[in-house]
mmCIF file of C-alpha atoms in Angstrom:
data_model
loop_
_atom_site.group_PDB
_atom_site.id
_atom_site.type_symbol
_atom_site.label_atom_id
_atom_site.label_comp_id
_atom_site.label_asym_id
_atom_site.label_seq_id
_atom_site.Cartn_x
_atom_site.Cartn_y
_atom_site.Cartn_z
ATOM 1 C CA MET L 1 9.647 16.388 6.770
ATOM 2 C CA GLU L 2 9.732 12.745 5.695
ATOM 3 C CA PRO L 3 6.379 11.380 4.460
ATOM 4 C CA THR L 4 4.724 8.841 6.752
ATOM 5 C CA VAL L 5 2.422 5.951 5.896
ATOM 6 C CA THR L 6 -0.415 4.920 8.179
ATOM 7 C CA ASN L 7 -3.318 2.528 7.954
ATOM 8 C CA ALA L 8 -6.685 4.302 8.007
ATOM 9 C CA PRO L 9 -8.977 1.299 8.568
ATOM 10 C CA ASP L 10 -12.136 3.422 8.809
ATOM 11 C CA ALA L 11 -11.438 4.601 5.247
ATOM 12 C CA SER L 12 -10.160 1.144 4.134
ATOM 13 C CA ARG L 13 -6.867 2.522 2.896
ATOM 14 C CA TYR L 14 -3.252 3.223 3.672
ATOM 15 C CA GLU L 15 -2.350 6.899 3.464
ATOM 16 C CA ILE L 16 0.943 8.640 2.838
ATOM 17 C CA ARG L 17 1.156 12.103 4.349
ATOM 18 C CA ASP L 18 3.573 14.933 4.781
ATOM 19 C CA GLY L 19 2.359 16.335 8.074
ATOM 20 C CA ASP L 20 -1.362 16.945 7.572
ATOM 21 C CA ARG L 21 -1.130 16.949 3.772
ATOM 22 C CA LEU L 22 -2.447 13.789 2.099
ATOM 23 C CA LEU L 23 -0.036 12.822 -0.694
ATOM 24 C CA GLY L 24 -1.628 9.543 -1.728
ATOM 25 C CA HIS L 25 -3.507 6.423 -0.713
ATOM 26 C CA ALA L 26 -3.744 2.707 -1.412
ATOM 27 C CA ASP L 27 -7.336 1.518 -1.096
ATOM 28 C CA TYR L 28 -8.196 -1.983 0.026
ATOM 29 C CA GLN L 29 -11.091 -4.235 0.890
ATOM 30 C CA ARG L 30 -10.423 -6.508 3.818
ATOM 31 C CA ASP L 31 -11.637 -10.091 4.048
ATOM 32 C CA GLY L 32 -10.347 -11.510 7.328
ATOM 33 C CA ASP L 33 -6.550 -11.464 7.077
ATOM 34 C CA THR L 34 -6.593 -10.801 3.324
ATOM 35 C CA PHE L 35 -6.177 -7.271 1.988
ATOM 36 C CA VAL L 36 -7.500 -6.837 -1.550
ATOM 37 C CA PHE L 37 -5.732 -3.751 -2.906
ATOM 38 C CA THR L 38 -8.084 -2.132 -5.428
ATOM 39 C CA HIS L 39 -6.606 1.285 -6.232
ATOM 40 C CA THR L 40 -3.497 3.345 -5.565
ATOM 41 C CA GLU L 41 -3.283 7.065 -6.168
ATOM 42 C CA VAL L 42 -0.518 9.586 -5.518
ATOM 43 C CA ASP L 43 -0.795 13.348 -5.972
ATOM 44 C CA PRO L 44 1.192 14.134 -9.131
ATOM 45 C CA ASP L 45 1.808 17.649 -7.804
ATOM 46 C CA ALA L 46 3.376 16.407 -4.564
ATOM 47 C CA GLY L 47 6.812 17.214 -5.921
ATOM 48 C CA GLN L 48 8.396 14.015 -4.639
ATOM 49 C CA SER L 49 9.279 10.934 -6.641
ATOM 50 C CA GLY L 50 8.917 7.434 -5.273
ATOM 51 C CA LEU L 51 5.885 8.180 -3.111
ATOM 52 C CA GLY L 52 3.901 5.312 -4.634
ATOM 53 C CA SER L 53 6.699 2.862 -3.894
ATOM 54 C CA THR L 54 7.064 4.161 -0.342
ATOM 55 C CA LEU L 55 3.319 3.832 0.163
ATOM 56 C CA VAL L 56 3.064 0.283 -1.190
ATOM 57 C CA ARG L 57 6.187 -0.970 0.591
ATOM 58 C CA SER L 58 4.951 0.362 3.935
ATOM 59 C CA ALA L 59 1.437 -1.009 3.396
ATOM 60 C CA LEU L 60 2.776 -4.463 2.514
ATOM 61 C CA ASP L 61 5.177 -4.402 5.461
ATOM 62 C CA ASP L 62 2.198 -3.674 7.724
ATOM 63 C CA VAL L 63 0.153 -6.507 6.199
ATOM 64 C CA ARG L 64 3.120 -8.840 6.732
ATOM 65 C CA ALA L 65 3.469 -7.715 10.372
ATOM 66 C CA GLN L 66 -0.214 -8.582 10.894
ATOM 67 C CA GLY L 67 0.281 -12.043 9.388
ATOM 68 C CA GLY L 68 -1.963 -11.185 6.464
ATOM 69 C CA SER L 69 -1.912 -11.759 2.731
ATOM 70 C CA VAL L 70 -2.751 -9.596 -0.271
ATOM 71 C CA VAL L 71 -4.669 -9.788 -3.508
ATOM 72 C CA PRO L 72 -3.145 -7.157 -5.813
ATOM 73 C CA GLU L 73 -6.107 -6.158 -8.011
ATOM 74 C CA CYS L 74 -4.563 -2.697 -8.382
ATOM 75 C CA SER L 75 -2.132 -2.671 -11.320
ATOM 76 C CA PHE L 76 0.378 -0.507 -9.438
ATOM 77 C CA VAL L 77 0.506 -2.861 -6.428
ATOM 78 C CA ARG L 78 0.654 -5.908 -8.739
ATOM 79 C CA GLY L 79 3.501 -4.360 -10.743
ATOM 80 C CA TRP L 80 5.389 -3.329 -7.606
ATOM 81 C CA ILE L 81 5.210 -6.845 -6.160
ATOM 82 C CA GLY L 82 6.343 -8.200 -9.539
ATOM 83 C CA LYS L 83 9.513 -6.102 -9.246
ATOM 84 C CA HIS L 84 10.177 -7.066 -5.607
ATOM 85 C CA ASP L 85 10.393 -10.843 -5.278
ATOM 86 C CA ASP L 86 10.769 -10.635 -1.500
ATOM 87 C CA TYR L 87 7.094 -9.586 -1.315
ATOM 88 C CA ALA L 88 5.696 -12.319 -3.595
ATOM 89 C CA ASP L 89 5.022 -14.570 -0.599
ATOM 90 C CA LEU L 90 2.356 -12.099 0.565
ATOM 91 C CA VAL L 91 0.152 -12.763 -2.458
ATOM 92 C CA ALA L 92 -2.779 -14.962 -1.406
ATOM 93 C CA GLY L 93 -2.400 -18.459 -2.831
ATOM 94 C CA GLN L 94 1.290 -18.025 -3.681
ATOM 95 C CA GLY L 95 2.816 -19.328 -0.438
ATOM 96 C CA SER L 96 6.552 -19.399 0.131
#
């Protein structure tokens, strides 16, 4: 089964799951249309590489679809955006 990413707004995080199994999450604090990503964690025993990237890409795609922006306080999210220039416009205050 292919892992899926969903927003869990009640928990203030995006989750990546394989069926019912939680593989990781990207926590955020929301301020209006701005998502402040504070922490990302992926189960090291999940046995799949690239889960963190899949999680962050999907979360940022969802923020973009909502017309939002991000503040990447989490070092993983900040580093991921730094490697993917096509997501830099999502960073609050960066503009396009």
